[in-house]
């Protein structure tokens, strides 16, 4: 994996697709960035350029190139090290014919295919699973009438997840793409003078907003002004175009130093957009979940939440809300683990799958497993309306965060929390656990939420002032209690993701059961301290830290009674926000991670070894 762009325009158009490919890769660079490459066709030859590092290096190498057909890729390594020979595109060149491939995903049977193809005389030049695709298509293209047919035959031999774009020296001005378990879409130029492939809409906004989203098993053959689609059985099909709601400006950095900083500041607007349908409402309607909303949630007896990473932390917060407000038991599962154990699905279970991109392979696979196990209904909470996750679920809540480019998720998390709180209210109302007075109070709190977030953003300078204390630290401990324990976990994840400081989070009551052994003067301890029913318990836990010489950094509510002193640093927010408090308390932790990473000189938006959208298992 991680990003695919392809383009074909008519030779008579006078257009050069190389800048289009490069610009598309730049928009996908946040997804993976250890190497990049492109291949272009000129007459009956394929010219390939690859570079280790960022897209800027590839851009320099290809600045003098022109073409009307090409494919390009940014890589996040899964098979083989970060080398030019492992970078995409991969080429199979033999017997006067060249096949060139870019690929996202993982081919699970690549060892078996490699052995078979090597026995047929194909020579491998990389350690990747992708190279077997190029050789396999080459083998089939030698004996069939078209590139389209060769790709169709080759994909039947592949096991795993893939999105593929292919070009051939024998098929000038033709581009073929197919997908199974990894996203791929095609775009039609505004004047119908050009066709494009990409793994993400953002790569194509420079040339078009007319998008066709491919389904699993789809295969498409593109020329400069046509697209032929077929399904997994090779039958011709039609997909409807979608006019993307995004614009090129939505993915621009603007005056900000980093996307992460921009996205932290965008959170009040993103949450307001997510809650737009209830901002002026006098009552909540299950129709917010879709036309089947009322029927689907009326008899729910259990909720199962599936998610990974930051989305899993959102699910942890939701478990507290749903059980305490809606009085429904909640099971929470790490999506990558769920389908590998012999779990029990209770009757009338609502499965909630949470993903920013809607293409997270682990979450999609877990959802499929839960559905096969007898889930009564499925709900997607996702930021991408046309994603695989949204299409796979019977119910949907769209988080309107807009494009999130920074690898470390910020506004996606808070909009997920806003959606999950809204869902909690809908479930509580359906079960008769939400009075009219409580409903009005909750709606009022939601309407005030964006303003409360703005107030916390205005205190950024205070959170930034702590960053210098962490520059030379190697470890940090985050503490929280109750519903704020997941927020401590999210704070620890943010710090380790972008500053590379080892950070762990614990429920504060667990300190005495082991983690207290780590505490000394060199171990900063960050605590989330709302003024809630667990406040006094938390204060006792913090005293345990001070008694061992630990230095405390505390995010507190007004009225918490926690004061700054020697070794105790305190930033006080506003009044306690009740059940919505987690949405507010995570913002200081986002700022802390961001400014610590900046102070340590790291690339905030592109942390090492990570990718934004994890479309492999």
Coordinates of C-alpha atoms in Angstrom, one line a residue:
X1 CA 0.0 0.0 0.0
X2 CA -0.6 3.1 0.2
X3 CA -1.8 5.5 -2.6
X4 CA -2.7 5.0 -6.3
X5 CA -3.1 7.5 -9.1
X6 CA -3.6 6.7 -12.8
X7 CA -4.5 8.9 -15.8
X8 CA -5.2 8.6 -19.5
X9 CA -5.9 11.5 -21.8
X10 CA -6.2 11.8 -25.6
X11 CA -2.9 12.5 -27.4
X12 CA -4.7 15.3 -29.2
X13 CA -5.6 17.0 -26.0
X14 CA -2.2 18.6 -25.5
X15 CA -2.3 17.6 -21.8
X16 CA 0.7 16.2 -19.9
X17 CA -0.5 13.8 -17.2
X18 CA 2.8 13.7 -15.3
X19 CA 2.0 16.8 -13.2
X20 CA -1.4 15.4 -12.5
X21 CA 0.1 12.1 -11.2
X22 CA 2.6 14.0 -9.1
X23 CA 0.0 16.3 -7.6
X24 CA -2.3 13.3 -6.9
X25 CA 0.6 11.6 -5.1
X26 CA 1.2 14.7 -3.0
X27 CA -2.5 14.6 -1.9
X28 CA -2.0 10.9 -0.9
X29 CA 1.4 11.3 0.7
X30 CA -0.2 11.4 4.2
X31 CA -1.3 7.8 3.6
X32 CA 2.2 6.4 3.2
X33 CA 5.5 7.9 2.2
X34 CA 8.6 5.7 2.4
X35 CA 9.0 5.7 -1.4
X36 CA 7.1 6.8 -4.6
X37 CA 7.2 6.0 -8.2
X38 CA 5.5 6.5 -11.6
X39 CA 5.4 4.8 -15.0
X40 CA 4.4 6.5 -18.2
X41 CA 3.8 5.1 -21.7
X42 CA 5.4 6.6 -24.8
X43 CA 4.5 4.9 -28.0
X44 CA 5.1 1.2 -27.2
X45 CA 7.5 1.7 -24.4
X46 CA 7.0 2.0 -20.7
X47 CA 9.3 4.4 -18.8
X48 CA 9.5 4.0 -15.0
X49 CA 10.9 6.4 -12.4
X50 CA 11.2 5.5 -8.7
X51 CA 12.5 7.3 -5.6
X52 CA 13.1 6.4 -2.0
X53 CA 11.6 9.1 0.3
X54 CA 9.0 11.8 -0.3
X55 CA 7.1 12.6 -3.5
X56 CA 9.2 15.8 -3.9
X57 CA 12.2 13.6 -4.8
X58 CA 10.1 11.8 -7.5
X59 CA 8.9 15.2 -8.7
X60 CA 12.5 16.3 -9.3
X61 CA 13.4 13.1 -11.1
X62 CA 10.4 13.4 -13.5
X63 CA 10.2 17.1 -14.1
X64 CA 11.2 16.8 -17.7
X65 CA 8.8 14.0 -18.6
X66 CA 5.6 14.2 -20.7
X67 CA 3.0 11.6 -21.4
X68 CA -0.7 11.0 -21.9
X69 CA -0.9 7.6 -20.0
X70 CA 0.6 6.7 -16.7
X71 CA 0.2 5.3 -13.2
X72 CA 1.8 6.4 -9.9
X73 CA 2.1 5.2 -6.3
X74 CA 3.2 6.2 -2.8
X75 CA 4.3 3.2 -0.7
X76 CA 4.0 2.3 2.9
X77 CA 6.1 -0.9 3.3
X78 CA 4.5 -4.2 4.0
X79 CA 6.7 -6.6 2.1
X80 CA 10.4 -5.8 1.8
X81 CA 12.5 -2.9 3.0
X82 CA 12.5 0.7 1.9
X83 CA 14.5 0.5 -1.3
X84 CA 14.1 1.7 -4.9
X85 CA 13.7 -1.9 -6.1
X86 CA 10.8 -2.4 -3.8
X87 CA 9.1 0.8 -4.8
X88 CA 6.1 0.8 -7.1
X89 CA 5.3 0.6 -10.0
X90 CA 6.5 -3.0 -10.6
X91 CA 7.4 -4.2 -14.1
X92 CA 7.2 -7.5 -15.9
X93 CA 9.3 -7.2 -19.1
X94 CA 9.8 -10.2 -21.3
X95 CA 9.3 -11.4 -24.9
X96 CA 8.9 -7.9 -26.3
X97 CA 6.1 -7.0 -23.9
X98 CA 6.0 -5.0 -20.7
X99 CA 3.3 -5.0 -18.0
X100 CA 3.4 -2.4 -15.3
X101 CA 1.4 -2.5 -12.0
X102 CA 0.7 -0.4 -8.9
X103 CA -1.1 -2.1 -6.0
X104 CA -2.5 -1.4 -2.6
X105 CA -3.3 -4.3 -0.2
X106 CA -1.6 -7.6 0.5
X107 CA -1.5 -10.8 -1.7
X108 CA -1.6 -13.6 0.8
X109 CA -0.6 -16.3 -1.6
X110 CA 2.3 -14.4 -3.1
X111 CA 4.9 -17.0 -2.0
X112 CA 3.0 -19.8 -3.8
X113 CA 2.6 -17.6 -6.9
X114 CA 6.3 -16.5 -6.8
X115 CA 7.4 -20.1 -6.8
X116 CA 5.1 -21.0 -9.7
X117 CA 6.1 -18.0 -11.8
X118 CA 9.8 -18.4 -11.1
X119 CA 9.5 -22.0 -12.4
X120 CA 8.1 -20.5 -15.7
X121 CA 11.2 -18.4 -16.1
X122 CA 10.0 -15.1 -14.6
X123 CA 12.8 -13.2 -12.7
X124 CA 11.9 -11.3 -9.6
X125 CA 13.7 -8.0 -8.8
X126 CA 12.0 -7.1 -5.5
X127 CA 10.9 -8.5 -2.2
X128 CA 7.3 -7.4 -2.6
X129 CA 4.1 -9.3 -3.0
X130 CA 3.1 -6.9 -5.8
X131 CA 5.6 -8.1 -8.3
X132 CA 3.8 -11.4 -8.6
X133 CA 0.8 -9.5 -10.0
X134 CA 2.8 -8.0 -12.8
X135 CA 4.3 -11.3 -13.8
X136 CA 0.9 -13.1 -13.5
X137 CA -0.8 -10.5 -15.8
X138 CA 2.1 -10.7 -18.2
X139 CA 1.7 -14.5 -18.4
X140 CA -2.0 -14.3 -19.1
X141 CA -1.6 -11.3 -21.6
X142 CA 0.6 -13.5 -23.8
X143 CA -2.3 -15.9 -24.4
X144 CA -5.4 -13.7 -24.5
X145 CA -6.8 -11.0 -26.7
X146 CA -6.8 -8.0 -24.3
X147 CA -5.2 -6.5 -21.2
X148 CA -8.7 -6.4 -19.6
X149 CA -9.1 -10.1 -20.0
X150 CA -5.6 -10.8 -18.7
X151 CA -6.3 -8.8 -15.5
X152 CA -9.6 -10.6 -15.1
X153 CA -7.9 -14.0 -15.4
X154 CA -5.0 -13.0 -13.1
X155 CA -7.2 -11.7 -10.3
X156 CA -8.9 -15.0 -10.0
X157 CA -5.5 -16.4 -8.8
X158 CA -5.0 -13.7 -6.1
X159 CA -5.9 -14.3 -2.5
X160 CA -6.0 -11.3 -0.2
X161 CA -6.9 -7.6 -0.5
X162 CA -6.0 -5.5 -3.5
X163 CA -6.6 -2.4 -5.6
X164 CA -4.6 -2.6 -8.8
X165 CA -3.9 -0.3 -11.7
X166 CA -2.3 -1.8 -14.8
X167 CA -0.8 -0.6 -18.1
X168 CA 0.8 -2.5 -20.9
X169 CA 3.2 -1.8 -23.8
X170 CA 0.9 -3.9 -26.0
X171 CA -2.2 -1.8 -25.2
X172 CA -1.4 1.9 -25.7
X173 CA -3.7 4.5 -24.3
X174 CA -5.5 2.0 -22.1
X175 CA -5.6 1.7 -18.3
X176 CA -7.1 -1.2 -16.4
X177 CA -8.1 -1.2 -12.7
X178 CA -9.7 -3.7 -10.3
X179 CA -10.4 -3.9 -6.6
X180 CA -11.1 -6.5 -3.9
X181 CA -11.1 -5.3 -0.3
X182 CA -9.1 -2.1 -0.9
X183 CA -10.6 1.2 -2.2
X184 CA -10.4 2.2 -5.9
X185 CA -12.4 4.9 -7.7
X186 CA -12.4 6.4 -11.1
X187 CA -12.9 10.0 -12.2
X188 CA -14.2 11.5 -15.3
X189 CA -12.7 14.9 -16.4
X190 CA -15.2 17.8 -16.4
X191 CA -15.0 18.0 -20.2
X192 CA -14.9 14.2 -20.6
X193 CA -11.4 14.6 -22.1
X194 CA -9.6 12.2 -19.7
X195 CA -10.2 9.3 -17.3
X196 CA -8.5 8.8 -13.9
X197 CA -8.0 6.2 -11.3
X198 CA -7.2 6.7 -7.6
X199 CA -7.4 5.2 -4.2
X200 CA -8.8 8.4 -2.6
X201 CA -11.0 11.2 -3.9
X202 CA -8.5 13.9 -2.7
X203 CA -6.1 12.8 -5.4
X204 CA -8.5 13.7 -8.2
X205 CA -10.0 17.0 -6.9
X206 CA -7.4 18.8 -9.0
X207 CA -9.1 17.5 -12.2
X208 CA -12.6 16.4 -11.4
X209 CA -15.3 16.0 -8.8
X210 CA -17.2 13.4 -11.0
X211 CA -16.4 10.2 -9.2
X212 CA -17.5 6.6 -9.7
X213 CA -16.9 4.3 -6.6
X214 CA -16.0 0.8 -7.6
X215 CA -17.4 -2.2 -5.6
X216 CA -15.4 -5.3 -4.6
X217 CA -14.9 -7.4 -7.7
X218 CA -15.3 -4.6 -10.2
X219 CA -12.9 -4.3 -13.1
X220 CA -12.7 -1.2 -15.3
X221 CA -11.0 -0.5 -18.6
X222 CA -10.3 3.1 -19.3
X223 CA -9.4 5.0 -22.4
X224 CA -9.2 8.8 -22.8
X225 CA -13.0 9.2 -23.1
X226 CA -14.6 5.8 -22.1
X227 CA -14.9 3.5 -19.2
X228 CA -16.0 -0.2 -19.5
X229 CA -17.0 -1.9 -16.2
X230 CA -17.5 -5.5 -15.4
X231 CA -18.1 -7.5 -12.2
X232 CA -16.3 -10.4 -10.7
X233 CA -17.9 -12.8 -13.2
X234 CA -16.9 -10.7 -16.2
X235 CA -20.4 -9.3 -16.9
X236 CA -20.8 -5.7 -18.0
X237 CA -22.2 -3.4 -15.2
X238 CA -22.9 0.2 -14.6
X239 CA -22.0 2.4 -11.6
X240 CA -23.6 5.8 -11.0
X241 CA -21.5 8.9 -10.8
X242 CA -21.3 10.9 -7.5
X243 CA -20.4 14.6 -7.4
X244 CA -18.0 14.8 -4.6
X245 CA -18.9 17.3 -1.9
X246 CA -15.2 18.1 -1.5
X247 CA -13.2 20.7 -3.2
X248 CA -9.5 21.2 -3.8
X249 CA -9.5 23.9 -1.1
X250 CA -10.7 21.4 1.5
X251 CA -7.3 19.6 1.3
X252 CA -5.1 22.6 1.2
X253 CA -2.9 23.5 4.2
X254 CA -3.5 27.2 4.0
X255 CA -1.6 29.4 6.5
X256 CA -1.0 26.6 9.0
X257 CA 2.4 25.0 9.7
X258 CA 0.9 21.5 9.8
X259 CA -2.3 19.8 8.9
X260 CA -2.6 18.5 12.5
X261 CA -2.7 22.0 13.9
X262 CA -5.2 23.1 11.3
X263 CA -7.4 20.1 12.1
X264 CA -7.3 20.7 15.9
X265 CA -8.5 24.2 15.3
X266 CA -11.2 23.0 12.9
X267 CA -12.9 20.8 15.6
X268 CA -15.6 23.2 16.7
X269 CA -16.8 23.6 13.1
X270 CA -16.5 19.9 12.4
X271 CA -18.6 19.0 15.5
X272 CA -21.2 21.7 14.6
X273 CA -21.4 20.2 11.1
X274 CA -21.8 16.7 12.5
X275 CA -24.6 17.8 14.8
X276 CA -26.2 20.1 12.2
X277 CA -29.4 18.1 11.8
X278 CA -30.2 18.4 15.6
X279 CA -28.9 21.9 16.2
X280 CA -32.4 23.4 15.5
X281 CA -34.5 20.3 16.4
X282 CA -36.9 20.2 19.2
X283 CA -36.7 16.4 19.4
X284 CA -34.6 13.5 18.3
X285 CA -35.7 11.1 15.6
X286 CA -34.3 7.7 14.8
X287 CA -34.6 8.7 11.1
X288 CA -31.1 10.3 11.7
X289 CA -29.8 6.8 11.3
X290 CA -31.5 6.2 7.9
X291 CA -34.9 5.0 6.8
X292 CA -34.7 1.8 8.9
X293 CA -33.5 3.6 12.0
X294 CA -36.7 3.4 14.0
X295 CA -37.3 -0.3 13.3
X296 CA -33.7 -1.3 13.8
X297 CA -33.1 0.2 17.2
X298 CA -36.5 -0.5 18.7
X299 CA -35.6 -4.0 20.0
X300 CA -31.9 -3.7 20.6
X301 CA -30.8 -5.7 23.7
X302 CA -27.0 -5.4 23.3
X303 CA -24.5 -3.2 21.4
X304 CA -21.2 -4.5 20.0
X305 CA -18.6 -1.9 19.0
X306 CA -15.8 -2.7 16.6
X307 CA -13.0 -0.3 16.0
X308 CA -9.2 0.2 15.9
X309 CA -6.8 2.8 17.3
X310 CA -8.3 6.2 18.0
X311 CA -11.7 4.9 16.9
X312 CA -11.5 2.2 19.6
X313 CA -11.0 4.9 22.2
X314 CA -14.1 6.6 20.9
X315 CA -15.9 3.3 21.4
X316 CA -14.6 3.1 24.9
X317 CA -16.2 6.4 25.8
X318 CA -19.4 5.3 24.1
X319 CA -19.6 2.3 26.2
X320 CA -19.8 4.5 29.3
X321 CA -22.5 6.6 27.7
X322 CA -24.7 3.8 26.3
X323 CA -24.7 1.8 29.5
X324 CA -25.3 4.6 31.8
X325 CA -27.8 6.6 29.7
X326 CA -29.5 4.1 27.5
X327 CA -29.1 1.2 29.9
X328 CA -28.0 -1.2 27.2
X329 CA -25.0 -3.6 27.8
X330 CA -22.1 -2.9 25.5
X331 CA -19.3 -5.2 24.3
X332 CA -16.3 -3.5 22.9
X333 CA -13.8 -5.3 20.6
X334 CA -10.6 -4.4 18.9
X335 CA -11.5 -5.1 15.3
X336 CA -8.2 -6.8 14.4
X337 CA -8.8 -9.4 17.2
X338 CA -12.5 -9.9 17.2
X339 CA -12.9 -12.4 14.3
X340 CA -10.1 -14.6 15.6
X341 CA -11.8 -15.8 18.7
X342 CA -14.9 -17.9 19.2
X343 CA -17.2 -15.2 20.4
X344 CA -21.0 -15.3 21.2
X345 CA -23.5 -13.1 19.5
X346 CA -26.5 -12.4 21.7
X347 CA -29.9 -11.9 20.1
X348 CA -30.9 -8.4 18.9
X349 CA -27.4 -7.1 18.9
X350 CA -26.6 -3.8 17.2
X351 CA -23.1 -3.8 15.7
X352 CA -21.4 -0.4 15.5
X353 CA -18.3 -0.1 13.3
X354 CA -16.3 3.0 13.7
X355 CA -13.7 4.2 11.2
X356 CA -12.5 7.6 10.0
X357 CA -11.8 6.4 6.4
X358 CA -14.4 3.6 6.2
X359 CA -11.7 1.5 4.5
X360 CA -9.9 0.1 7.5
X361 CA -9.4 -3.5 6.6
X362 CA -9.6 -4.9 10.1
X363 CA -12.8 -3.1 10.9
X364 CA -14.5 -4.2 7.6
X365 CA -13.5 -7.8 8.2
X366 CA -14.8 -7.7 11.8
X367 CA -18.1 -6.2 10.6
X368 CA -18.5 -9.0 8.0
X369 CA -17.8 -11.6 10.7
X370 CA -20.3 -10.0 13.1
X371 CA -22.9 -9.9 10.4
X372 CA -22.4 -13.5 9.5
X373 CA -22.7 -14.4 13.2
X374 CA -26.3 -13.0 13.4
X375 CA -26.2 -9.4 14.3
X376 CA -29.6 -7.8 14.1
X377 CA -28.4 -4.6 12.6
X378 CA -25.2 -2.7 11.7
X379 CA -24.3 0.9 12.1
X380 CA -21.4 2.7 10.4
X381 CA -19.9 5.8 12.1
X382 CA -17.6 7.2 9.5
X383 CA -16.3 10.4 7.9
X384 CA -16.5 9.3 4.2
X385 CA -20.0 8.9 2.9
X386 CA -19.1 6.8 -0.1
X387 CA -16.8 4.4 1.8
X388 CA -17.0 0.7 1.9
X389 CA -18.0 0.8 5.6
X390 CA -21.0 3.1 4.9
X391 CA -22.1 0.9 2.0
X392 CA -21.8 -2.3 4.1
X393 CA -24.0 -1.2 7.0
X394 CA -27.8 -0.9 7.3
X395 CA -27.6 2.2 9.5
X396 CA -25.3 5.2 9.1
X397 CA -24.1 8.2 11.0
X398 CA -21.8 10.5 9.0
X399 CA -19.2 12.4 10.9
X400 CA -18.8 15.6 9.0
X401 CA -15.2 16.3 9.9
X402 CA -14.1 17.0 6.3
X403 CA -10.8 15.6 5.0
X404 CA -8.4 14.7 7.8
X405 CA -4.8 14.7 6.4
X406 CA -2.7 14.5 9.6
X407 CA -1.9 10.9 10.5
X408 CA -2.6 11.5 14.1
X409 CA -6.4 11.8 14.2
X410 CA -8.0 14.8 16.0
X411 CA -11.2 16.1 14.5
X412 CA -12.2 12.6 13.4
X413 CA -12.1 11.6 17.0
X414 CA -14.2 14.4 18.4
X415 CA -16.8 14.1 15.7
X416 CA -17.0 10.4 16.3
X417 CA -17.7 11.2 20.0
X418 CA -20.4 13.7 19.0
X419 CA -22.0 11.1 16.8
X420 CA -21.8 8.4 19.5
X421 CA -23.4 10.7 22.1
X422 CA -26.2 11.4 19.6
X423 CA -26.7 7.7 19.1
X424 CA -26.8 7.2 22.9
X425 CA -29.6 9.6 23.2
X426 CA -31.5 7.9 20.3
X427 CA -31.1 4.5 22.0
X428 CA -32.1 5.9 25.4
X429 CA -35.2 7.5 23.9
X430 CA -36.2 4.3 22.0
X431 CA -36.0 2.3 25.3
X432 CA -37.9 4.9 27.4
X433 CA -34.9 6.0 29.4
X434 CA -34.9 9.6 28.2
X435 CA -37.5 11.9 29.5
X436 CA -38.6 15.0 27.6
X437 CA -36.8 17.2 30.0
X438 CA -33.6 15.2 29.7
X439 CA -33.8 15.2 25.9
X440 CA -34.1 19.0 25.9
X441 CA -31.2 19.3 28.3
X442 CA -29.0 17.1 26.2
X443 CA -29.8 18.9 23.0
X444 CA -29.0 22.2 24.7
X445 CA -25.6 20.8 25.8
X446 CA -24.9 19.7 22.2
X447 CA -25.7 23.1 20.9
X448 CA -23.3 24.7 23.3
X449 CA -20.5 22.2 22.6
X450 CA -18.8 24.0 19.7
X451 CA -18.6 27.2 21.7
X452 CA -17.1 25.4 24.7
X453 CA -14.5 23.9 22.3
X454 CA -13.6 27.3 21.0
X455 CA -13.0 28.5 24.5
X456 CA -10.5 25.6 25.1
X457 CA -8.8 26.3 21.8
X458 CA -8.2 29.9 22.9
X459 CA -6.0 28.5 25.7
X460 CA -3.5 26.9 23.3
X461 CA -0.6 29.0 24.6
X462 CA -0.9 27.4 28.0
X463 CA -0.7 23.9 26.7
X464 CA 2.2 24.9 24.4
X465 CA 4.1 26.2 27.5
X466 CA 4.3 22.6 28.8
X467 CA 6.0 21.3 25.7
X468 CA 9.6 22.3 26.7
X469 CA 9.3 20.1 29.8
X470 CA 8.9 17.1 27.6
X471 CA 11.7 17.7 25.0
X472 CA 14.2 15.3 26.6
X473 CA 11.8 12.9 28.1
X474 CA 11.7 9.3 27.0
X475 CA 8.6 8.1 28.8
X476 CA 5.3 9.5 30.1
X477 CA 2.3 8.2 32.0
X478 CA -1.3 9.3 31.4
X479 CA -4.0 8.9 34.0
X480 CA -7.7 9.1 34.0
X481 CA -10.7 7.7 35.8
X482 CA -14.1 6.5 34.6
X483 CA -15.1 7.9 31.3
X484 CA -11.9 9.9 31.1
X485 CA -9.7 6.8 31.2
X486 CA -10.2 6.4 27.4
X487 CA -9.2 10.1 27.0
X488 CA -6.0 9.4 28.8
X489 CA -5.4 6.5 26.4
X490 CA -6.0 8.8 23.5
X491 CA -3.6 11.4 24.9
X492 CA -0.9 8.7 25.3
X493 CA -1.5 7.5 21.7
X494 CA -1.1 11.0 20.3
X495 CA 2.1 11.6 22.2
X496 CA 3.7 8.4 21.1
X497 CA 2.5 8.7 17.5
X498 CA 4.1 12.0 16.7
X499 CA 6.7 12.8 19.3
X500 CA 8.1 9.2 19.6
X501 CA 8.0 9.4 23.4
X502 CA 7.0 6.1 25.0
X503 CA 3.6 6.8 26.7
X504 CA 1.2 4.6 28.5
X505 CA -2.2 5.3 30.0
X506 CA -3.8 3.7 33.0
X507 CA -7.0 4.0 34.9
X508 CA -5.7 6.0 37.9
X509 CA -6.9 3.5 40.4
X510 CA -4.6 0.9 38.9
X511 CA -1.5 2.8 39.9
X512 CA -0.9 0.9 43.0
X513 CA -1.3 -2.4 41.1
X514 CA 2.0 -2.0 39.3
X515 CA 2.6 1.2 37.3
X516 CA 3.6 3.1 40.4
X517 CA 6.9 1.3 40.2
X518 CA 7.7 3.4 37.1
X519 CA 7.2 6.7 38.8
X520 CA 10.2 8.9 39.6
X521 CA 11.3 12.5 39.0
X522 CA 12.1 11.7 35.4
X523 CA 8.6 10.3 34.6
X524 CA 6.1 13.1 33.8
X525 CA 2.5 12.1 34.7
X526 CA -0.3 13.7 32.8
X527 CA -3.7 13.5 34.5
X528 CA -7.2 14.3 33.2
X529 CA -9.0 15.7 36.2
X530 CA -12.7 16.7 35.6
X531 CA -14.8 17.9 38.5
X532 CA -17.0 14.8 38.6
X533 CA -18.0 12.1 41.1
X534 CA -14.5 10.5 40.9
X535 CA -12.6 13.7 41.5
X536 CA -11.7 12.9 45.1
X537 CA -10.6 9.4 44.2
X538 CA -8.3 10.9 41.5
X539 CA -6.8 13.4 43.9
X540 CA -5.7 10.5 46.1
X541 CA -4.1 8.8 43.1
X542 CA -2.2 12.0 42.3
X543 CA -0.9 12.2 45.8
X544 CA 0.5 8.7 45.4
X545 CA 2.5 10.1 42.4
X546 CA 3.8 13.1 44.3
X547 CA 4.9 10.9 47.2
X548 CA 7.2 9.1 44.8
X549 CA 8.7 12.3 43.4
X550 CA 6.7 12.2 40.1
X551 CA 6.0 15.5 38.4
X552 CA 2.3 16.1 37.6
X553 CA 0.7 17.9 34.6
X554 CA -3.0 18.2 35.3
X555 CA -5.9 19.2 33.1
X556 CA -8.6 20.2 35.5
X557 CA -12.1 21.7 35.6
X558 CA -13.0 24.9 37.3
X559 CA -13.9 24.1 40.9
X560 CA -11.9 20.9 41.0
X561 CA -9.8 22.2 44.0
X562 CA -6.6 21.2 42.4
X563 CA -3.9 23.9 42.7
X564 CA -0.5 24.3 41.2
X565 CA 2.5 23.8 43.5
X566 CA 6.1 22.6 43.4
X567 CA 6.1 19.7 40.9
X568 CA 2.4 20.1 40.1
X569 CA 1.5 22.0 36.9
X570 CA -2.2 22.7 36.5
X571 CA -4.2 24.2 33.5
X572 CA -7.8 24.8 34.4
X573 CA -10.6 24.6 31.9
X574 CA -14.2 25.9 32.3
X575 CA -17.0 24.4 34.2
X576 CA -17.5 20.6 34.1
X577 CA -19.4 19.7 31.0
X578 CA -21.1 16.6 32.3
X579 CA -21.2 13.6 30.0
X580 CA -19.7 15.7 27.1
X581 CA -16.6 16.4 29.2
X582 CA -14.4 13.9 27.3
X583 CA -14.8 15.8 24.0
X584 CA -13.4 18.9 25.7
X585 CA -10.7 17.3 27.8
X586 CA -9.0 15.6 24.8
X587 CA -8.2 18.9 23.1
X588 CA -5.5 19.9 25.6
X589 CA -3.9 16.5 25.1
X590 CA -3.9 17.0 21.3
X591 CA -2.2 20.3 21.7
X592 CA 0.4 18.9 24.1
X593 CA 1.3 16.1 21.7
X594 CA 1.5 18.5 18.8
X595 CA 3.7 21.1 20.5
X596 CA 6.0 18.5 22.0
X597 CA 6.5 16.9 18.6
X598 CA 7.2 20.3 17.1
X599 CA 9.7 21.1 19.9
X600 CA 11.5 17.9 19.3
X601 CA 11.7 18.7 15.6
X602 CA 9.6 15.9 14.2
X603 CA 7.4 15.8 11.1
X604 CA 4.1 16.1 12.8
X605 CA 1.8 15.2 9.9
X606 CA 3.9 12.2 8.6
X607 CA 5.2 10.2 11.6
X608 CA 7.6 7.4 10.8
X609 CA 6.3 3.9 10.2
X610 CA 2.6 5.0 10.2
X611 CA 0.0 5.4 7.5
X612 CA -3.3 7.2 7.7
X613 CA -5.6 4.6 6.2
X614 CA -4.7 1.1 7.1
X615 CA -6.2 -1.0 4.3
X616 CA -4.2 -4.1 5.1
X617 CA -4.6 -6.6 7.9

